[in-house]
Short mmCIF file of C-alpha atoms in Angstrom, two decimals:
data_model
loop_
_atom_site.label_atom_id
_atom_site.label_comp_id
_atom_site.label_asym_id
_atom_site.label_seq_id
_atom_site.Cartn_x
_atom_site.Cartn_y
_atom_site.Cartn_z
CA UNK A 2 -25.56 -25.81 52.12
CA UNK A 3 -27.80 -24.16 54.61
CA UNK A 4 -25.86 -21.80 56.87
CA UNK A 5 -27.19 -23.53 59.97
CA UNK A 6 -25.41 -26.80 59.17
CA UNK A 7 -21.77 -25.57 59.22
CA UNK A 8 -22.59 -23.23 62.08
CA UNK A 9 -23.88 -26.09 64.23
CA UNK A 10 -20.86 -28.27 63.47
CA UNK A 11 -18.36 -25.53 64.25
CA UNK A 12 -20.18 -24.65 67.47
CA UNK A 13 -20.16 -28.35 68.42
CA UNK A 14 -16.43 -28.54 67.70
CA UNK A 15 -15.51 -25.50 69.79
CA UNK A 16 -17.72 -26.52 72.72
CA UNK A 17 -14.82 -28.16 74.66
CA UNK A 18 -13.12 -24.75 74.86
CA UNK A 19 -15.88 -23.57 77.16
CA UNK A 20 -17.78 -26.64 78.31
CA UNK A 21 -15.37 -29.47 79.19
CA UNK A 22 -12.86 -29.02 81.99
CA UNK A 23 -12.38 -32.56 83.33
CA UNK A 24 -8.89 -34.06 83.40
CA UNK A 25 -9.74 -37.29 81.59
CA UNK A 26 -10.50 -38.34 78.02
CA UNK A 27 -13.85 -36.46 77.90
CA UNK A 28 -12.67 -33.88 75.35
CA UNK A 29 -11.09 -36.59 73.22
CA UNK A 30 -14.19 -38.78 73.28
CA UNK A 31 -16.49 -35.81 72.71
CA UNK A 32 -14.61 -34.69 69.58
CA UNK A 33 -14.55 -38.28 68.29
CA UNK A 34 -18.32 -38.54 68.75
CA UNK A 35 -19.03 -35.21 66.99
CA UNK A 36 -16.90 -36.07 63.94
CA UNK A 37 -18.26 -39.64 63.79
CA UNK A 38 -21.84 -38.34 63.84
CA UNK A 39 -21.07 -35.77 61.17
CA UNK A 40 -19.45 -38.44 59.01
CA UNK A 41 -22.51 -40.67 59.44
CA UNK A 42 -24.76 -37.72 58.52
CA UNK A 43 -22.62 -37.06 55.42
CA UNK A 44 -22.95 -40.71 54.44
CA UNK A 45 -26.70 -40.92 54.76
CA UNK A 46 -27.83 -37.45 53.74
CA UNK A 47 -29.00 -37.03 50.18
CA UNK A 48 -26.45 -35.12 48.09
CA UNK A 49 -27.73 -32.78 45.44
CA UNK A 50 -26.11 -34.93 42.74
CA UNK A 51 -28.17 -38.00 43.71
CA UNK B 5 22.43 -54.51 51.96
CA UNK B 6 20.68 -53.87 55.29
CA UNK B 7 17.09 -54.83 56.06
CA UNK B 8 15.48 -51.41 55.52
CA UNK B 9 17.13 -50.97 52.13
CA UNK B 10 15.80 -54.39 51.09
CA UNK B 11 12.29 -53.33 52.17
CA UNK B 12 12.63 -50.03 50.26
CA UNK B 13 13.89 -51.94 47.19
CA UNK B 14 10.88 -54.32 47.26
CA UNK B 15 8.57 -51.34 47.76
CA UNK B 16 10.17 -49.58 44.78
CA UNK B 17 9.80 -52.68 42.57
CA UNK B 18 6.12 -53.13 43.55
CA UNK B 19 5.31 -49.46 42.98
CA UNK B 20 7.08 -49.37 39.63
CA UNK B 21 5.23 -52.50 38.49
CA UNK B 22 1.90 -50.87 39.44
CA UNK B 23 2.82 -47.64 37.62
CA UNK B 24 3.83 -49.61 34.50
CA UNK B 25 0.57 -51.56 34.60
CA UNK B 26 -1.37 -48.31 34.94
CA UNK B 27 0.42 -46.99 31.87
CA UNK B 28 -0.74 -50.04 29.87
CA UNK B 29 -4.35 -48.88 30.32
CA UNK B 30 -3.42 -46.14 27.86
CA UNK B 31 -2.39 -42.49 28.06
CA UNK B 32 -3.58 -40.54 25.03
CA UNK B 33 -3.72 -36.97 26.29
CA UNK B 34 -3.52 -34.69 29.35
CA UNK B 35 -6.95 -35.84 30.55
CA UNK B 36 -5.65 -39.40 30.78
CA UNK B 37 -2.29 -38.39 32.18
CA UNK B 38 -3.29 -35.86 34.82
CA UNK B 39 -6.78 -36.96 35.87
CA UNK B 40 -6.88 -40.61 34.75
CA UNK B 41 -9.52 -39.94 32.08
CA UNK B 42 -12.03 -38.89 34.80
CA UNK B 43 -12.62 -42.58 35.30
CA UNK B 44 -11.46 -43.55 38.80
CA UNK B 45 -13.60 -45.63 41.19
CA UNK B 46 -14.80 -44.25 44.52
CA UNK B 47 -12.55 -46.48 46.63
CA UNK B 48 -9.36 -45.69 44.68
CA UNK B 49 -10.28 -41.97 44.60
CA UNK B 50 -10.72 -42.02 48.38
CA UNK B 51 -7.43 -43.80 49.03
CA UNK B 52 -5.45 -41.49 46.74
CA UNK B 53 -7.18 -38.47 48.32
CA UNK B 54 -6.26 -39.74 51.79
CA UNK B 55 -2.69 -40.74 50.91
CA UNK B 56 -2.14 -37.35 49.22
CA UNK B 57 -3.59 -35.41 52.15
CA UNK B 58 -1.93 -37.29 54.98
CA UNK B 59 1.81 -36.84 54.74
CA UNK B 60 4.74 -37.84 56.91
CA UNK B 61 3.45 -35.13 59.25
CA UNK B 62 0.97 -37.61 60.71
CA UNK B 63 3.35 -40.28 62.00
CA UNK B 64 6.15 -37.85 62.87
CA UNK B 65 4.63 -34.40 63.40
CA UNK B 66 1.23 -35.25 64.86
CA UNK B 67 2.51 -38.03 67.14
CA UNK B 68 5.04 -35.51 68.48
CA UNK B 69 2.49 -32.70 68.70
CA UNK B 70 0.05 -34.89 70.66
CA UNK B 71 2.92 -35.96 72.94
CA UNK B 72 3.99 -32.37 73.53
CA UNK B 73 0.67 -30.52 73.60
CA UNK B 74 -2.01 -33.09 74.44
CA UNK B 75 -5.58 -33.31 73.27
CA UNK B 76 -5.53 -29.90 71.52
CA UNK B 77 -3.49 -31.50 68.73
CA UNK B 78 -6.38 -33.92 68.15
CA UNK B 79 -8.87 -31.04 67.96
CA UNK B 80 -6.63 -29.17 65.53
CA UNK B 81 -6.47 -32.17 63.18
CA UNK B 82 -10.20 -32.90 63.49
CA UNK B 83 -11.06 -29.29 62.62
CA UNK B 84 -9.19 -29.85 59.38
CA UNK B 85 -11.16 -33.08 58.75
CA UNK B 86 -14.54 -31.53 59.53
CA UNK B 87 -13.73 -28.53 57.32
CA UNK B 88 -12.76 -30.82 54.47
CA UNK B 89 -15.93 -32.91 54.77
CA UNK B 90 -18.07 -29.80 54.97
CA UNK B 91 -16.47 -28.20 51.92
CA UNK B 92 -16.40 -31.37 49.86
CA UNK B 93 -20.02 -32.32 50.47
CA UNK B 94 -21.12 -28.92 49.18
CA UNK B 95 -18.49 -27.86 46.63
CA UNK B 96 -17.16 -31.15 45.23
CA UNK B 97 -20.30 -32.03 43.18
CA UNK B 98 -20.38 -28.54 41.67
CA UNK B 99 -16.66 -28.46 40.90
CA UNK B 100 -16.75 -32.01 39.52
CA UNK B 101 -19.57 -30.98 37.16
CA UNK B 102 -17.79 -27.80 36.10
CA UNK B 103 -14.52 -29.59 35.38
CA UNK B 104 -16.37 -32.00 33.10
CA UNK B 105 -18.45 -29.40 31.31
CA UNK B 106 -15.49 -27.07 30.76
CA UNK B 107 -13.13 -29.98 30.01
CA UNK B 108 -10.44 -28.67 32.35
CA UNK B 109 -7.54 -30.65 33.75
CA UNK B 110 -5.75 -28.38 36.23
CA UNK B 111 -7.18 -26.28 39.07
CA UNK B 112 -5.62 -23.12 37.63
CA UNK B 113 -7.24 -23.88 34.28
CA UNK B 114 -10.67 -24.05 35.94
CA UNK B 115 -10.19 -20.61 37.51
CA UNK B 116 -8.73 -19.32 34.23
CA UNK B 117 -11.92 -20.22 32.34
CA UNK B 118 -13.78 -17.61 34.40
CA UNK B 119 -11.10 -15.07 35.30
CA UNK B 120 -8.78 -15.22 32.30
CA UNK B 121 -5.37 -16.61 31.46
CA UNK B 122 -3.43 -14.06 33.58
CA UNK B 123 -5.24 -15.40 36.64
CA UNK B 124 -4.57 -19.00 35.62
CA UNK B 125 -0.86 -18.23 35.21
CA UNK B 126 -0.81 -16.46 38.59
CA UNK B 127 -2.55 -19.36 40.35
CA UNK B 128 -0.04 -21.78 38.82
CA UNK B 129 2.88 -19.57 39.88
CA UNK B 130 1.57 -19.10 43.43
CA UNK B 131 1.13 -22.88 43.70
CA UNK B 132 4.73 -23.43 42.59
CA UNK B 133 6.05 -20.87 45.09
CA UNK B 134 3.95 -22.26 47.95
CA UNK B 135 4.40 -25.97 47.36
CA UNK B 136 8.08 -26.46 46.54
CA UNK B 137 9.22 -25.77 50.15
CA UNK B 138 6.31 -27.86 51.49
CA UNK B 139 7.32 -30.78 49.29
CA UNK B 140 10.97 -30.36 50.28
CA UNK B 141 9.97 -30.76 53.93
CA UNK B 142 8.47 -34.15 53.06
CA UNK B 143 11.77 -35.24 51.55
CA UNK B 144 13.77 -33.98 54.52
CA UNK B 145 11.53 -35.81 57.00
CA UNK B 146 11.61 -39.09 55.17
CA UNK B 147 15.35 -38.91 54.44
CA UNK B 148 16.00 -38.50 58.16
CA UNK B 149 13.96 -41.68 58.75
CA UNK B 150 15.84 -43.55 55.98
CA UNK B 151 19.14 -42.33 57.42
CA UNK B 152 18.20 -43.56 60.89
CA UNK B 153 16.84 -46.94 59.79
CA UNK B 154 19.34 -47.83 57.07
CA UNK B 155 22.47 -45.97 58.05
CA UNK B 156 22.93 -44.52 54.56
CA UNK B 157 23.61 -40.79 54.24
CA UNK B 158 20.97 -38.06 54.26
CA UNK B 159 21.63 -37.08 50.64
CA UNK B 160 21.33 -40.70 49.52
CA UNK B 161 17.92 -40.77 51.23
CA UNK B 162 16.94 -37.60 49.33
CA UNK B 163 18.07 -39.23 46.06
CA UNK B 164 16.06 -42.42 46.68
CA UNK B 165 12.91 -40.46 47.61
CA UNK B 166 13.25 -38.10 44.64
CA UNK B 167 13.74 -41.00 42.24
CA UNK B 168 10.56 -42.73 43.44
CA UNK B 169 8.55 -39.48 43.31
CA UNK B 170 9.51 -38.67 39.73
CA UNK B 171 9.49 -42.24 38.43
CA UNK B 172 5.97 -43.25 39.42
CA UNK B 173 4.45 -39.92 38.42
CA UNK B 174 6.32 -39.89 35.10
CA UNK B 175 5.51 -43.48 34.13
CA UNK B 176 1.89 -43.80 35.08
CA UNK B 177 0.55 -40.25 35.41
CA UNK B 178 -2.32 -39.87 37.85
CA UNK B 179 -3.61 -43.41 37.34
CA UNK B 180 -0.19 -44.77 38.35
CA UNK B 181 -0.01 -42.37 41.28
CA UNK B 182 -3.58 -43.22 42.37
CA UNK B 183 -2.99 -46.96 42.31
CA UNK B 184 0.33 -46.73 44.14
CA UNK B 185 -1.35 -44.31 46.57
CA UNK B 186 -4.08 -46.88 47.25
CA UNK B 187 -1.53 -49.53 48.19
CA UNK B 188 0.43 -47.06 50.28
CA UNK B 189 -2.70 -45.80 52.02
CA UNK B 190 -3.32 -49.35 53.21
CA UNK B 191 0.32 -49.59 54.38
CA UNK B 192 0.03 -46.25 56.24
CA UNK B 193 -3.05 -47.16 58.23
CA UNK B 194 -1.96 -50.77 58.90
CA UNK B 195 1.46 -49.68 60.18
CA UNK B 196 -0.05 -47.00 62.41
CA UNK B 197 -2.39 -49.62 63.90
CA UNK B 198 0.53 -51.98 64.55
CA UNK B 199 2.40 -49.12 66.24
CA UNK B 200 -0.64 -48.28 68.39
CA UNK B 201 -1.02 -51.91 69.52
CA UNK B 202 2.68 -52.03 70.35
CA UNK B 203 2.51 -48.84 72.42
CA UNK B 204 -0.65 -50.09 74.16
CA UNK B 205 1.10 -53.38 74.99
CA UNK B 206 3.82 -51.36 76.73
CA UNK B 207 1.25 -49.80 79.07
CA UNK B 208 -2.19 -51.49 79.14
CA UNK B 209 -3.19 -49.28 82.11
CA UNK B 210 -3.19 -46.18 79.90
CA UNK B 211 -6.83 -45.31 80.57
CA UNK B 212 -6.44 -45.29 84.35
CA UNK B 213 -3.21 -43.26 84.19
CA UNK B 214 -4.44 -40.63 81.75
CA UNK B 215 -5.35 -38.05 84.50
CA UNK B 216 -1.58 -37.65 85.02
CA UNK B 217 -1.58 -35.45 81.91
CA UNK B 218 -3.56 -32.74 83.73
CA UNK B 219 -4.05 -29.61 81.63
CA UNK B 220 -2.93 -31.40 78.47
CA UNK B 221 -6.38 -33.04 78.48
CA UNK B 222 -8.35 -29.80 78.17
CA UNK B 223 -8.54 -26.84 75.83
CA UNK B 224 -7.64 -24.05 76.06
CA UNK B 225 -4.39 -24.53 77.98
CA UNK B 226 -0.98 -22.84 78.03
CA UNK B 227 -0.06 -24.35 74.65
CA UNK B 228 -3.42 -24.35 72.85
CA UNK B 229 -4.55 -20.79 73.45
CA UNK B 230 -7.57 -19.67 71.39
CA UNK B 231 -5.42 -17.41 69.19
CA UNK B 232 -2.91 -20.19 68.49
CA UNK B 233 -5.72 -22.59 67.70
CA UNK B 234 -7.33 -20.15 65.25
CA UNK B 235 -4.06 -19.21 63.56
CA UNK B 236 -3.16 -22.86 62.97
CA UNK B 237 -6.63 -24.09 62.08
CA UNK B 238 -7.83 -21.50 59.54
CA UNK B 239 -5.32 -22.26 56.73
CA UNK B 240 -5.89 -26.01 57.05
CA UNK B 241 -9.68 -25.75 57.33
CA UNK B 242 -9.90 -24.70 53.67
CA UNK B 243 -7.15 -27.07 52.47
CA UNK B 244 -9.56 -29.04 50.23
CA UNK B 245 -10.32 -26.00 48.08
CA UNK B 246 -6.94 -24.28 48.11
CA UNK B 247 -4.32 -26.99 47.65
CA UNK B 248 -4.13 -28.03 43.98
CA UNK B 249 -3.07 -31.63 44.61
CA UNK B 250 -6.32 -32.37 46.47
CA UNK B 251 -8.53 -29.93 44.53
CA UNK B 252 -7.57 -31.74 41.31
CA UNK B 253 -8.69 -35.05 42.80
CA UNK B 254 -12.26 -33.73 42.77
CA UNK B 255 -12.05 -34.06 38.96
CA UNK B 256 -11.16 -37.77 38.88
CA UNK B 257 -14.15 -39.89 40.09
CA UNK B 258 -15.92 -41.64 37.24
CA UNK B 259 -19.47 -40.68 38.27
CA UNK B 260 -21.51 -39.01 41.00
CA UNK B 261 -21.67 -42.17 43.07
CA UNK B 262 -17.88 -42.54 42.99
CA UNK B 263 -17.52 -38.88 44.00
CA UNK B 264 -19.70 -39.36 47.07
CA UNK B 265 -17.83 -42.56 47.96
CA UNK B 266 -14.53 -40.70 47.65
CA UNK B 267 -15.62 -38.14 50.23
CA UNK B 268 -17.21 -40.58 52.67
CA UNK B 269 -14.43 -43.19 52.55
CA UNK B 270 -11.82 -40.45 52.86
CA UNK B 271 -13.62 -39.18 55.98
CA UNK B 272 -13.61 -42.65 57.50
CA UNK B 273 -9.90 -43.09 56.69
CA UNK B 274 -9.05 -39.66 58.07
CA UNK B 275 -10.92 -40.11 61.34
CA UNK B 276 -9.42 -43.57 61.93
CA UNK B 277 -5.87 -42.46 61.11
CA UNK B 278 -6.16 -39.34 63.29
CA UNK B 279 -7.47 -41.33 66.27
CA UNK B 280 -4.64 -43.88 65.98
CA UNK B 281 -1.87 -41.33 65.57
CA UNK B 282 -2.97 -39.01 68.38
CA UNK B 283 -3.55 -41.92 70.77
CA UNK B 284 0.05 -43.04 70.16
CA UNK B 285 1.26 -39.55 71.14
CA UNK B 286 -0.92 -39.38 74.26
CA UNK B 287 0.00 -42.91 75.38
CA UNK B 288 3.72 -42.19 75.02
CA UNK B 289 3.29 -38.99 77.04
CA UNK B 290 1.57 -40.93 79.84
CA UNK B 291 4.41 -43.47 79.79
CA UNK B 292 7.01 -40.71 79.89
CA UNK B 293 5.52 -39.62 83.25
CA UNK B 294 6.14 -43.07 84.72
CA UNK B 295 9.53 -43.67 83.09
CA UNK B 296 8.31 -46.20 80.50
CA UNK B 297 9.29 -43.86 77.69
CA UNK B 298 11.96 -41.14 77.66
CA UNK B 299 10.97 -37.53 78.34
CA UNK B 300 11.66 -35.78 75.04
CA UNK B 301 11.90 -32.01 74.51
CA UNK B 302 12.15 -32.02 70.70
CA UNK B 303 8.74 -33.32 69.66
CA UNK B 304 9.99 -34.39 66.20
CA UNK B 305 12.16 -37.00 67.93
CA UNK B 306 9.24 -38.82 69.58
CA UNK B 307 8.54 -41.17 66.65
CA UNK B 308 12.23 -41.86 65.87
CA UNK B 309 12.70 -42.75 69.56
CA UNK B 310 9.70 -45.07 69.42
CA UNK B 311 11.09 -46.72 66.27
CA UNK B 312 14.38 -47.39 68.07
CA UNK B 313 12.47 -49.27 70.82
CA UNK B 314 10.37 -51.46 68.50
CA UNK B 315 11.26 -54.95 67.26
CA UNK B 316 13.16 -54.65 63.97
CA UNK B 317 10.37 -55.94 61.70
CA UNK B 318 7.93 -53.46 63.21
CA UNK B 319 10.32 -50.52 62.93
CA UNK B 320 10.86 -51.42 59.26
CA UNK B 321 7.10 -51.57 58.62
CA UNK B 322 6.38 -48.27 60.38
CA UNK B 323 9.43 -46.67 58.73
CA UNK B 324 8.13 -47.83 55.34
CA UNK B 325 4.72 -46.33 56.10
CA UNK B 326 6.36 -42.96 56.83
CA UNK B 327 8.28 -43.20 53.55
CA UNK B 328 5.01 -44.08 51.77
CA UNK B 329 3.17 -41.15 53.36
CA UNK B 330 5.83 -38.70 52.20
CA UNK B 331 6.12 -40.15 48.69
CA UNK B 332 2.35 -40.17 48.10
CA UNK B 333 2.03 -36.54 49.13
CA UNK B 334 5.10 -35.39 47.22
CA UNK B 335 4.40 -37.14 43.91
CA UNK B 336 0.80 -35.94 43.89
CA UNK B 337 1.99 -32.36 44.39
CA UNK B 338 4.62 -32.70 41.66
CA UNK B 339 2.07 -34.18 39.25
CA UNK B 340 -0.46 -31.46 40.01
CA UNK B 341 2.15 -28.71 39.56
CA UNK B 342 3.29 -30.29 36.29
CA UNK B 343 -0.32 -30.27 35.05
CA UNK B 344 -0.36 -26.51 35.62
CA UNK B 345 2.96 -26.14 33.78
CA UNK B 346 1.49 -28.14 30.90
CA UNK B 347 -1.96 -26.53 30.76
CA UNK B 348 -1.51 -23.00 32.13
CA UNK B 349 2.09 -21.85 31.93
CA UNK B 350 3.44 -23.31 28.66
CA UNK B 351 0.35 -24.95 27.11
CA UNK B 352 2.59 -27.76 26.00
CA UNK B 353 2.29 -31.41 27.15
CA UNK B 354 6.03 -31.98 26.75
CA UNK B 355 6.75 -29.07 29.12
CA UNK B 356 4.49 -30.76 31.67
CA UNK B 357 6.35 -34.07 31.44
CA UNK B 358 9.71 -32.28 31.69
CA UNK B 359 8.37 -30.34 34.69
CA UNK B 360 8.00 -33.60 36.64
CA UNK B 361 11.74 -34.11 36.43
CA UNK B 362 12.75 -30.48 36.84
CA UNK B 363 10.42 -29.85 39.80
CA UNK B 364 11.55 -33.06 41.52
CA UNK B 365 15.17 -31.99 41.07
CA UNK B 366 14.37 -28.52 42.44
CA UNK B 367 12.65 -30.04 45.45
CA UNK B 368 15.58 -32.44 46.04
CA UNK B 369 18.18 -29.68 45.78
CA UNK B 370 16.15 -27.44 48.10
CA UNK B 371 15.77 -30.32 50.57
CA UNK B 372 19.44 -31.33 50.50
CA UNK B 373 20.55 -27.74 51.25
CA UNK B 374 18.22 -27.71 54.27
CA UNK B 375 17.99 -23.92 54.57
CA UNK B 376 17.17 -22.70 58.06
CA UNK B 377 14.03 -20.89 56.86
CA UNK B 378 12.54 -23.95 55.13
CA UNK B 379 10.17 -24.81 57.99
CA UNK B 380 8.76 -21.27 57.99
CA UNK B 381 8.30 -21.44 54.21
CA UNK B 382 6.52 -24.79 54.42
CA UNK B 383 4.21 -23.55 57.17
CA UNK B 384 3.45 -20.51 55.00
CA UNK B 385 2.33 -22.68 52.08
CA UNK B 386 -1.27 -23.21 53.16
CA UNK B 387 -1.61 -19.57 54.19
CA UNK B 388 -0.39 -18.35 50.79
CA UNK B 389 -2.68 -20.77 48.96
CA UNK B 390 -5.64 -19.25 50.86
CA UNK B 391 -5.35 -16.37 48.38
CA UNK B 392 -7.03 -18.63 45.79
CA UNK B 393 -10.09 -19.35 47.99
CA UNK B 394 -12.15 -16.24 47.10
CA UNK B 395 -11.84 -17.19 43.42
CA UNK B 396 -12.95 -20.79 44.01
CA UNK B 397 -15.94 -19.60 46.03
CA UNK B 398 -16.76 -16.99 43.37
CA UNK B 399 -16.90 -19.47 40.48
CA UNK B 400 -19.50 -21.47 42.38
CA UNK B 401 -21.65 -18.69 43.88
CA UNK B 402 -21.33 -15.71 41.54
CA UNK B 403 -20.96 -14.59 37.97
CA UNK B 404 -17.89 -12.47 38.84
CA UNK B 405 -15.36 -12.24 36.04
CA UNK B 406 -12.53 -10.34 37.74
CA UNK B 407 -10.36 -12.31 40.14
CA UNK B 408 -6.78 -11.34 39.32
CA UNK B 409 -6.68 -8.25 41.59
CA UNK B 410 -8.07 -10.16 44.58
CA UNK B 411 -5.63 -13.03 44.05
CA UNK B 412 -2.54 -10.85 43.84
CA UNK B 413 -3.55 -8.54 46.70
CA UNK B 414 -4.34 -11.43 49.03
CA UNK B 415 -1.10 -13.19 48.10
CA UNK B 416 1.02 -10.10 48.82
CA UNK B 417 -0.77 -9.57 52.13
CA UNK B 418 -0.09 -13.23 52.97
CA UNK B 419 3.62 -12.94 52.21
CA UNK B 420 4.07 -9.69 54.16
CA UNK B 421 2.07 -10.75 57.24
CA UNK B 422 3.69 -14.21 57.30
CA UNK B 423 7.10 -12.51 57.22
CA UNK B 424 6.01 -10.30 60.12
CA UNK B 425 4.71 -13.44 61.92
CA UNK B 426 1.26 -11.92 62.40
CA UNK B 427 -0.80 -14.62 64.15
CA UNK B 428 -4.03 -14.10 62.16
CA UNK B 429 -2.47 -14.01 58.70
CA UNK B 430 -4.91 -16.62 57.36
CA UNK B 431 -7.94 -14.58 58.42
CA UNK B 432 -6.39 -11.40 57.01
CA UNK B 433 -5.69 -13.07 53.64
CA UNK B 434 -9.31 -14.21 53.42
CA UNK B 435 -10.71 -10.83 54.51
CA UNK B 436 -8.61 -8.94 51.94
CA UNK B 437 -9.24 -11.49 49.17
CA UNK B 438 -13.01 -11.52 49.60
CA UNK B 439 -13.20 -7.72 49.99
CA UNK B 440 -11.19 -7.05 46.82
CA UNK B 441 -13.10 -9.55 44.71
CA UNK B 442 -16.40 -7.98 45.84
CA UNK B 443 -15.18 -4.43 45.18
CA UNK B 444 -13.68 -5.15 41.75
CA UNK B 445 -16.85 -6.88 40.58
CA UNK B 446 -19.35 -4.32 41.88
CA UNK B 447 -21.57 -2.97 39.10
CA UNK B 448 -20.39 0.47 38.00
CA UNK B 449 -22.73 3.41 38.59
CA UNK B 450 -23.37 5.81 35.72
#
């Protein structure tokens, strides 16, 4: 696991703490999008066992 | 017999039949009994991983937490999911390989192969100390639901839950538990979806009314301060590598392909379930502002209140899903702990089988006494189990052979700081654990 990968994901996950202040579902939708993209990446990336 | 007891009876019959069928496949030794002969498909591995991970906390605790604290609860749960995916994609293939090559069955046994039997015994003991209160909480939660839906007493609910936990684990071992978990995982997610549709039907204008929640829609806010978020998130972030009941599931997929499927399907299940459950909490909170749902101060009463408003068939289905979520988590923990009794503490298969019954009784007695400090103990469980993380990381990344000192030091620090209610106990446990394991394994100078 390259260090950059977890770092990027964690930074993406904490972004709403500093970057989203709107009183609607923006934070909710943003977090859903980040985790969905990461799950898709996990699905399609080549694991070292393959 | 009332309706909910009939549903529970049918559920018990179906689960027992599955466990008996699983037993017919054949149980020759501990490998068959505790890790299903390392021969489980990706889909079943994923469902048992999900059903074990997601407890009654989701439909009771997380619905209530989302209701009370807003979108921060969703972030907290997703941090756990992202952490699990991150750790599993990197560590699971390595740990799966190691468990096969070293022919180990329990998580403590794997650590013991590198760090010695004293460490294995200590890991098993720490797991027992940490997980008995956590399992008791599951029984308490589900017995309250049984009490509310069936009208039978709290202790009778404890007895029914304990019987199902011990019976399915005892009869079918992990294969029985995995198959019953798979069925129950489907029940859990289906019932949550039904509940979401019901709540949405009560207020289809949810999206336009959501701004009423104000600060509950952003982080940080008064409830989700950065320090609170960190203190809650850290212990759960590493759950996949520290909690034996899920760590042991890394051993069970039949091949590399099944292992990858386990992780990916689990991720899809986890994301879907988390979205559904947190949306229920947020929707109910919006409705509480307009009088469509009562304003509730005790967040653990949000789901029971919702159940009391649902049509009977729906309340029974959702109630059953909460029972299933608690049973799947509890029997997986009991089975994992019994594997450590069998392999690490007594090195005797009979002791392991007896441990299923004794541990279930201990959990039931602990739950029925409902000590005031039980919630604190259960919350502590993940923090205390963090003391095993430096050892897990070390077996993958280093050739270190001393882990006992780090384990014990980190555990003691965890107990003391948890007792003092220090907010960053998880971080302190990790800092101490990693520091001690580095220091004790540094090459000696002449």
